[in-house]
GROMACS .gro file of C-alpha atoms in nm:
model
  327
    1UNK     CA    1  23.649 -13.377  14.956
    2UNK     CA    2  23.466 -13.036  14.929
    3UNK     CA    3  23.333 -12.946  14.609
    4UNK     CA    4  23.435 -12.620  14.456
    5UNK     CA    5  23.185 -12.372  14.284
    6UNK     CA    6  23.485 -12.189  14.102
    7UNK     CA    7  23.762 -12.449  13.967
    8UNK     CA    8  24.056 -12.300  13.864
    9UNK     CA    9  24.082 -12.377  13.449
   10UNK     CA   10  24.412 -12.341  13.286
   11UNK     CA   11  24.437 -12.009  13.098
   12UNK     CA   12  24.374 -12.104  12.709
   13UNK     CA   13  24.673 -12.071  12.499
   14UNK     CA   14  24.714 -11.814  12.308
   15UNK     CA   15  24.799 -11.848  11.934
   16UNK     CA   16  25.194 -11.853  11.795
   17UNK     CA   17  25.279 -11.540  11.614
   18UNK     CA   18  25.322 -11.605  11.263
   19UNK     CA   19  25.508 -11.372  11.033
   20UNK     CA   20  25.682 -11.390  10.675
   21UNK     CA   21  25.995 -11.165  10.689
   22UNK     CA   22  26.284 -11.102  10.473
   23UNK     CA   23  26.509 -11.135  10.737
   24UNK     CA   24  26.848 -11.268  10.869
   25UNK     CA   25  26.767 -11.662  10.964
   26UNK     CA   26  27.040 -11.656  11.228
   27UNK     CA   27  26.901 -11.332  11.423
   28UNK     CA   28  26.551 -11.421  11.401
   29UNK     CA   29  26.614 -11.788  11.551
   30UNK     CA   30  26.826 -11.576  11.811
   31UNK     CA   31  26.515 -11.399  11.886
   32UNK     CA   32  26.354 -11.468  12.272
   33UNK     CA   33  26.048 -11.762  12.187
   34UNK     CA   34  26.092 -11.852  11.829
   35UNK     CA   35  25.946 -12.174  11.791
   36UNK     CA   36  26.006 -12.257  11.421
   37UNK     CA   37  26.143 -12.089  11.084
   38UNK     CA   38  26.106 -12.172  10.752
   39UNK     CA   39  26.341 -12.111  10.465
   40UNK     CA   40  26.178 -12.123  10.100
   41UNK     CA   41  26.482 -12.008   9.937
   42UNK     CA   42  26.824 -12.204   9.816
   43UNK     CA   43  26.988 -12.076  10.144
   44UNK     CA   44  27.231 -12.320  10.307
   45UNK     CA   45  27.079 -12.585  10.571
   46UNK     CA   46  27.112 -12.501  10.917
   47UNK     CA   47  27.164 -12.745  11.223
   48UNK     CA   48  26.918 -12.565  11.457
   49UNK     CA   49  26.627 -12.832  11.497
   50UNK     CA   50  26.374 -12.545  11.474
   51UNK     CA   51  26.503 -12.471  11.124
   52UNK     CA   52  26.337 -12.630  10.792
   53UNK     CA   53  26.444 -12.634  10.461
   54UNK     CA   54  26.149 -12.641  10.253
   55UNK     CA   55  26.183 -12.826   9.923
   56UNK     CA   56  25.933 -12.565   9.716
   57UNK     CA   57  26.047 -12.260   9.540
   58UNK     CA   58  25.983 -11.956   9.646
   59UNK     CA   59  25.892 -11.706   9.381
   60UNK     CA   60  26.008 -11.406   9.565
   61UNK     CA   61  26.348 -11.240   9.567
   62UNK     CA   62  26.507 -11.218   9.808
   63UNK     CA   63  26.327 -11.531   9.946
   64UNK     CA   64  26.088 -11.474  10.273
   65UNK     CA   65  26.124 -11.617  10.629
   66UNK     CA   66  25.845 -11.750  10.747
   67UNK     CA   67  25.883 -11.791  11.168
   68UNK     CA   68  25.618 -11.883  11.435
   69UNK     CA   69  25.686 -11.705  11.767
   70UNK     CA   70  25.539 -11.817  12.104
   71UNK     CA   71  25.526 -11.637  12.461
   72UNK     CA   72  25.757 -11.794  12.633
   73UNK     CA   73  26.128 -11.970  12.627
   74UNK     CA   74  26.206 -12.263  12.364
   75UNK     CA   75  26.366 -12.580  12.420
   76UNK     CA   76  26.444 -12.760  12.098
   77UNK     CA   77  26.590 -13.132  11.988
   78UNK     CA   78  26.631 -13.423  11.784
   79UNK     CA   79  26.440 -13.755  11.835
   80UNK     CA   80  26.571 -13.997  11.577
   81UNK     CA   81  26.461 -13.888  11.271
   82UNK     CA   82  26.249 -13.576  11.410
   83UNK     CA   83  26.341 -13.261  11.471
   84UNK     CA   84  26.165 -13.117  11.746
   85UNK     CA   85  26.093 -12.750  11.961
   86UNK     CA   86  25.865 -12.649  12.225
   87UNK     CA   87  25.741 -12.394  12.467
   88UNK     CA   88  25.478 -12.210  12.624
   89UNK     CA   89  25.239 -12.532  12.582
   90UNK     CA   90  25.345 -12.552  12.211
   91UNK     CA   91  25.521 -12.783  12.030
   92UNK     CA   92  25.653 -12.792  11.663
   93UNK     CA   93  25.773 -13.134  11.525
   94UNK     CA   94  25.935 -13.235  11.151
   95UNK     CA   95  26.066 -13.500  11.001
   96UNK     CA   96  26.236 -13.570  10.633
   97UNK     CA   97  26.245 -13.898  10.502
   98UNK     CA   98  26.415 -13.985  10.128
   99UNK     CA   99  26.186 -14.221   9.970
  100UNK     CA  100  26.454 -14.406   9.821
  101UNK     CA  101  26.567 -14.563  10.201
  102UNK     CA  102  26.198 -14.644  10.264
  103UNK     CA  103  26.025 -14.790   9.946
  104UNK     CA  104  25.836 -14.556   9.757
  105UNK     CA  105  25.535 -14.276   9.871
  106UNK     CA  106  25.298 -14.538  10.058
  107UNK     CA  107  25.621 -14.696  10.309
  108UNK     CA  108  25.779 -14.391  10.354
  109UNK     CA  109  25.486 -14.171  10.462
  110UNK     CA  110  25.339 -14.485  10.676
  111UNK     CA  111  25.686 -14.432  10.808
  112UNK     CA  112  25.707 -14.074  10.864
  113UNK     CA  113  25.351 -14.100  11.033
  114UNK     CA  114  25.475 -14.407  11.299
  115UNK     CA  115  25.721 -14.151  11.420
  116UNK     CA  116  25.539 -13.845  11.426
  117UNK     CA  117  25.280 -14.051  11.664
  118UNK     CA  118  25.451 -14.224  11.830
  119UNK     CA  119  25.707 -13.858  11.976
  120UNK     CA  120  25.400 -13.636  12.009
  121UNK     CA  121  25.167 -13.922  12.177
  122UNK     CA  122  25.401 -13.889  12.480
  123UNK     CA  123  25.419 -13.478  12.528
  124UNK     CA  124  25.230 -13.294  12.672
  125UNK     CA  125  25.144 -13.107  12.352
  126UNK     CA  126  24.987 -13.415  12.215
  127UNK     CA  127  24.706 -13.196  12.043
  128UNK     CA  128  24.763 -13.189  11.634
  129UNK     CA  129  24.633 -12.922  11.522
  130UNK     CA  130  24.777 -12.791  11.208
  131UNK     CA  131  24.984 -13.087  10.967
  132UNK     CA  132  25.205 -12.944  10.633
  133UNK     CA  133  25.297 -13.269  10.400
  134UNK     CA  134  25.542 -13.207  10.049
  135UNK     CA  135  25.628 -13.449   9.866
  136UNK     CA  136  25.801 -13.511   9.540
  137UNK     CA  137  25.605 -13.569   9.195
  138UNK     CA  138  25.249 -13.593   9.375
  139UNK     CA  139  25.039 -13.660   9.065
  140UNK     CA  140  25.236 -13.899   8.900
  141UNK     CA  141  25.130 -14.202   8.814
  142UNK     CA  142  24.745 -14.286   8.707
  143UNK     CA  143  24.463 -14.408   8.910
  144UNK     CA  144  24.501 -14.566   9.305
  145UNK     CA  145  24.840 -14.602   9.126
  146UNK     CA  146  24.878 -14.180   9.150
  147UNK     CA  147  25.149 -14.114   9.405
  148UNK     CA  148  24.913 -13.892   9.620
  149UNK     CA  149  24.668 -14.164   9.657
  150UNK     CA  150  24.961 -14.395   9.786
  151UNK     CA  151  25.087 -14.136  10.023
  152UNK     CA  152  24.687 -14.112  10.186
  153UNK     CA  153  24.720 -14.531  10.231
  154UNK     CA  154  25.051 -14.440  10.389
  155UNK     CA  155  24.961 -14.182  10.603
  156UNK     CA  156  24.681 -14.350  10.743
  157UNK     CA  157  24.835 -14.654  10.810
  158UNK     CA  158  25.073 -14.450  11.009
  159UNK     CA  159  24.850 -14.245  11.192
  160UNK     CA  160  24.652 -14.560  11.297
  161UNK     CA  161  24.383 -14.438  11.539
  162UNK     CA  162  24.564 -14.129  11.679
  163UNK     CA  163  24.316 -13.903  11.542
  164UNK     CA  164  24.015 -14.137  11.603
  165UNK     CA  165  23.848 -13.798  11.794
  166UNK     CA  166  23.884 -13.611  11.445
  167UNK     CA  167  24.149 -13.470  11.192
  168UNK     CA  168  24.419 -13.241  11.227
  169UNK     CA  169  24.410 -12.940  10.929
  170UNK     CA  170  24.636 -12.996  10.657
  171UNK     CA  171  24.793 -12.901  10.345
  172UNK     CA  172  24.933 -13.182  10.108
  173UNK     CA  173  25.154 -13.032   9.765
  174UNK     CA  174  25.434 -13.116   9.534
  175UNK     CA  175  25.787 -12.998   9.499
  176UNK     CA  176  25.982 -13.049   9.216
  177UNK     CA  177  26.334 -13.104   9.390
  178UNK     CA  178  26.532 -13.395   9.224
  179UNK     CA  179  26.564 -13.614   9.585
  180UNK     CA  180  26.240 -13.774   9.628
  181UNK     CA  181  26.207 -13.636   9.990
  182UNK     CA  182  25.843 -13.611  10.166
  183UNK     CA  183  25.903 -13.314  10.473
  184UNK     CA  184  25.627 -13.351  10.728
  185UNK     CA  185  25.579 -13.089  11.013
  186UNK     CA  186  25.307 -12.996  11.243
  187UNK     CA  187  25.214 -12.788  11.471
  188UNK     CA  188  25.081 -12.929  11.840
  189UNK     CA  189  24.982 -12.792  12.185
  190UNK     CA  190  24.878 -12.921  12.494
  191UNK     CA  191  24.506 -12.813  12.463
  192UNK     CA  192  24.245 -12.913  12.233
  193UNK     CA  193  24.145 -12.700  11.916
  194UNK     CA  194  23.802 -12.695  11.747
  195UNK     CA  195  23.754 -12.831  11.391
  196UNK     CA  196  23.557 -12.661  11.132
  197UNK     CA  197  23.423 -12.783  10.795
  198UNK     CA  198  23.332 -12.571  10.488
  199UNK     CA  199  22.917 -12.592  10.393
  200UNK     CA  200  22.988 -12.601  10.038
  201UNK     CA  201  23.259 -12.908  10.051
  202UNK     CA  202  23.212 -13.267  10.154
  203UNK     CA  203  23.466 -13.337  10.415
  204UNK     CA  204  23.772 -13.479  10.298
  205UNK     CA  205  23.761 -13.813  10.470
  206UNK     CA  206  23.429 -13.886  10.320
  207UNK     CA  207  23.545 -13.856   9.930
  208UNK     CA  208  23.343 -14.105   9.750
  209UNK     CA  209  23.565 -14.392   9.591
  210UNK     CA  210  23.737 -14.255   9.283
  211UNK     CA  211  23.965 -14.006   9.520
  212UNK     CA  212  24.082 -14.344   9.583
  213UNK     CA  213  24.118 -14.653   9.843
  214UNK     CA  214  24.188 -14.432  10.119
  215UNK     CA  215  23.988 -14.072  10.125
  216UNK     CA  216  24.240 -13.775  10.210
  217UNK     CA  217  24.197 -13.774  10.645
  218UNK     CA  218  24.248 -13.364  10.691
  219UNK     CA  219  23.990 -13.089  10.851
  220UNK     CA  220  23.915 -12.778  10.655
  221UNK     CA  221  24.034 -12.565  10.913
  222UNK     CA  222  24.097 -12.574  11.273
  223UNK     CA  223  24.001 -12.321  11.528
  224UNK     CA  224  24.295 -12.293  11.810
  225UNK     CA  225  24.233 -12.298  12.181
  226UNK     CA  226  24.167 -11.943  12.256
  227UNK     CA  227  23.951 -11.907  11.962
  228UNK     CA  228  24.208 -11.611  11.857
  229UNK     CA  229  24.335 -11.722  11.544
  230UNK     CA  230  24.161 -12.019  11.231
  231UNK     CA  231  24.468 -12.229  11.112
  232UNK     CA  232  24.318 -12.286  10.738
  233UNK     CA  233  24.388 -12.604  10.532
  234UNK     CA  234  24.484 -12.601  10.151
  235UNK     CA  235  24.171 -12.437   9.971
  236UNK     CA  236  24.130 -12.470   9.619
  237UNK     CA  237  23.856 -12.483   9.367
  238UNK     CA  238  23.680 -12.769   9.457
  239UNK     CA  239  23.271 -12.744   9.507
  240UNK     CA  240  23.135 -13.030   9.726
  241UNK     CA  241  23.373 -13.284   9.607
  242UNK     CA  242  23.448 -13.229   9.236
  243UNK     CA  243  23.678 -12.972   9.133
  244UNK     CA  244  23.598 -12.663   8.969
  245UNK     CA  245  23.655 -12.457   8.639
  246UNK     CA  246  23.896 -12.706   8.454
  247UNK     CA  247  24.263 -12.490   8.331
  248UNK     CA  248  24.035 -12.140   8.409
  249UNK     CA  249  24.275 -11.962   8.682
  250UNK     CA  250  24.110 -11.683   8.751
  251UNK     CA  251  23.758 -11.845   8.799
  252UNK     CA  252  23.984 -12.102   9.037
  253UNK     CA  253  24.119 -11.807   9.203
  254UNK     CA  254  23.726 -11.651   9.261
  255UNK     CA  255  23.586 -12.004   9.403
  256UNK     CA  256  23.915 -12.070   9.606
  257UNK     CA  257  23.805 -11.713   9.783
  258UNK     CA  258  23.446 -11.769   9.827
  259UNK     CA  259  23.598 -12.109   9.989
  260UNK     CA  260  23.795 -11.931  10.243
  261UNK     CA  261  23.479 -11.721  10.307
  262UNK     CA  262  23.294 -11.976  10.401
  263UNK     CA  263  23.543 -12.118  10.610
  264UNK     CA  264  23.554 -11.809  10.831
  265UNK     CA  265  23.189 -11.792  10.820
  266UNK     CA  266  23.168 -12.130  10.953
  267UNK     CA  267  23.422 -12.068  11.216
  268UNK     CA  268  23.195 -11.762  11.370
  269UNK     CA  269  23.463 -11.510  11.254
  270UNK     CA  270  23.421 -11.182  11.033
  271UNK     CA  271  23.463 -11.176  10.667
  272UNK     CA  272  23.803 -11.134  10.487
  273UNK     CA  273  24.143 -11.137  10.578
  274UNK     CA  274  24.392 -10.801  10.706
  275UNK     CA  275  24.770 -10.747  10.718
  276UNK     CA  276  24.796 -10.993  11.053
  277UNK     CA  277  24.666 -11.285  10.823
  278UNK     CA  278  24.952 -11.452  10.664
  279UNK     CA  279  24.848 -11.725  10.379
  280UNK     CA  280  25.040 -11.930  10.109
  281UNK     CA  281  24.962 -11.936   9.740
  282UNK     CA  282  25.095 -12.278   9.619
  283UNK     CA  283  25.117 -12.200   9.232
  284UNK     CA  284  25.135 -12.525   8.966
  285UNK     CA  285  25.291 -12.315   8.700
  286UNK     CA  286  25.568 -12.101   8.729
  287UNK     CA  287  25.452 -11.856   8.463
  288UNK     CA  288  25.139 -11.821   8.659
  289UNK     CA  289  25.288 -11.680   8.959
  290UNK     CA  290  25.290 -11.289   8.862
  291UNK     CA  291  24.934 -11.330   8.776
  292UNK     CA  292  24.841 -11.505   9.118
  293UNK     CA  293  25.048 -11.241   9.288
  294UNK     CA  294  24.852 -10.961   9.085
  295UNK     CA  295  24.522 -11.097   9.137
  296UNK     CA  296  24.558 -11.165   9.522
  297UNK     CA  297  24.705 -10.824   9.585
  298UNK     CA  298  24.382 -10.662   9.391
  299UNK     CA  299  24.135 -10.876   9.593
  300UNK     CA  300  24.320 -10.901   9.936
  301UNK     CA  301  24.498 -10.567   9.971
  302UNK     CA  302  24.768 -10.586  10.254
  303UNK     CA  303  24.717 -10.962  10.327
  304UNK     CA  304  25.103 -11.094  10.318
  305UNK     CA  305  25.105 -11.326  10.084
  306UNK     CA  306  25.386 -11.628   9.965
  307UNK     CA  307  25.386 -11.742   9.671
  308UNK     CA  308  25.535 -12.101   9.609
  309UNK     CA  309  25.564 -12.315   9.287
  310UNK     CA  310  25.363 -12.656   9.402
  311UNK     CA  311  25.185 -12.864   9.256
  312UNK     CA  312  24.804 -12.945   9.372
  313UNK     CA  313  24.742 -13.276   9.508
  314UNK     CA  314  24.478 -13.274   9.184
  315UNK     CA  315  24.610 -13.253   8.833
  316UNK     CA  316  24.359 -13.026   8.701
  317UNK     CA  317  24.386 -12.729   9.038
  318UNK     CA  318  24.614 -12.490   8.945
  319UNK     CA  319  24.648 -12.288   9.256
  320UNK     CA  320  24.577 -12.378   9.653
  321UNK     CA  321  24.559 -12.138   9.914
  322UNK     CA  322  24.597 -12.199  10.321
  323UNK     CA  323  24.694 -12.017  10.669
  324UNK     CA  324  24.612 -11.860  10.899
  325UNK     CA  325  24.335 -11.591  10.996
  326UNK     CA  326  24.392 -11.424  11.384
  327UNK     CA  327  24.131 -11.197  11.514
   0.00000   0.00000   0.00000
């Protein structure tokens, strides 16, 4: 066989569109290459697989959209208890489990994980970048006892060695709905994206013992194929590994920025954030959530910002920030 000096390479793939709107959820999944949408409100549940009900509340009314477009038709489905869409080399895949059929946080996210594997390990888009995890009362209970600890054990257990070549980025918070459901989603494509770690944090899978048995397995951010857009974990206050500024929001606020600075920094992009740079502001208290808003829109004017009542996956964060950057 003659070698080739110029091999063709598969053009990179470029980055979904992501956009909050207040918008008509029937039109906008009617639209041509919507991948996934995301209702934050008390709307009614739709059948569409490429639909998701979140379980947190969204503080704004009317409640935003949020809806990931790609370049290219959709094909969408259901895979047992996944719900599953896909097109131009990306693929979106969710699943909602009710703890009480599965045994508590640990079983039902070891659960959640099997299936998520064990769908995307066959596709083509087998490349996890970006994971979203919400679960019901996540600092309840006390010690490895703490029902975010258990759901780490679970999740690992689940995910087995699928991401022995490095972690996905994730976000892990709290509703407060009354059905103990944990909604997992992701985001996948069938190329590789390129991890990135924040200088100032220790990596979450290296935790030291008292984070508990089994250290959170997330990367800060993740950098997607073309290197057009940084999909950016939940930030919060947290300075190597400890967190910072105990019940002080505003100082949280401050580090949480200078967090997400350092992330871009480390990711080789420009400083701060513009109106094509969508991010979530996952708020603990509900009376907080004007002041969030307030201090966000002072220090990131014209970034579209949602803010959701969530608890942090620490007791003593009162605010987490993550998504997405685009150049």
């Amino acid at each position: 066989m003659q070698g080739c000096e110029n091999p063709q390479r598969a053009p990179l793939r470029r980055a979904p569109r992501v956009s909050y709107r207040v918008a008509d959820a029937e039109a906008a999944l009617a639209e041509t290459g919507t991948l996934a949408l995301f209702d934050f409100g008390a709307r009614a549940r739709r059948d569409d697989p490429r639909c998701l009900q979140v379980a947190l509340e969204s503080f704004d009314a009317p409640s935003t959209l949020e809806i990931w477009q790609v370049d290219a038709p959709v094909e969408s489905g259901v895979a047992g208890d996944l719900r599953w869409s896909a097109g131009g080399g990306w693929l979106y895949a969710a699943i909602e489990l009710d703890e009480r059929d599965h045994g508590g946080p640990q079983a039902t996210a070891a659960r959640a994980y099997e299936q998520l594997r064990a769908f995307v390990g066959q596709r083509a888009e087998h490349h996890v970048l970006r994971i979203w995890n919400y679960m019901a009362a996540i600092n309840q209970g006390e010690g490895d006892a703490e029902r975010y600890k258990q759901f780490c054990i679970g999740r690992a257990e689940g995910m087995g060695d699928f991401f022995a070549e490095g972690f996905p980025a994730a976000t892990a918070i709290g509703h407060h709905g009354e059905v103990p459901l944990l909604q997992v989603y992701l985001l996948a494509c069938d190329q590789p994206g390129q991890r990135v770690e924040n200088p100032r944090q220790v990596s979450a899978w290296r935790y030291p013992r008292q984070y508990g048995s089994t250290p959170p397995s997330f990367a800060r951010a993740m950098s997607l194929p073309a290197l057009d857009a940084l999909a950016i974990s939940g930030t919060a206050a947290v300075v190597g590994h400890a967190s910072a500024h105990h019940d002080d929001l505003d100082a949280q606020l401050e580090e949480t920025l200078v967090n997400l600075e350092a992330l871009l920094a480390s990711a080789g992009m420009s400083a701060g954030f513009d109106t094509q740079s969508p991010l979530k502001a996952y708020v603990r208290h509900g009376v907080d959530a004007a002041r969030v808003n307030d201090f966000l829109q002072q220090r990131l004017p014209g970034v579209p910002v949602l803010v959701l009542h969530g608890d942090i996956c620490r007791g003593e964060l009162l605010v987490e920030i993550d998504g997405w950057r685009y150049v």
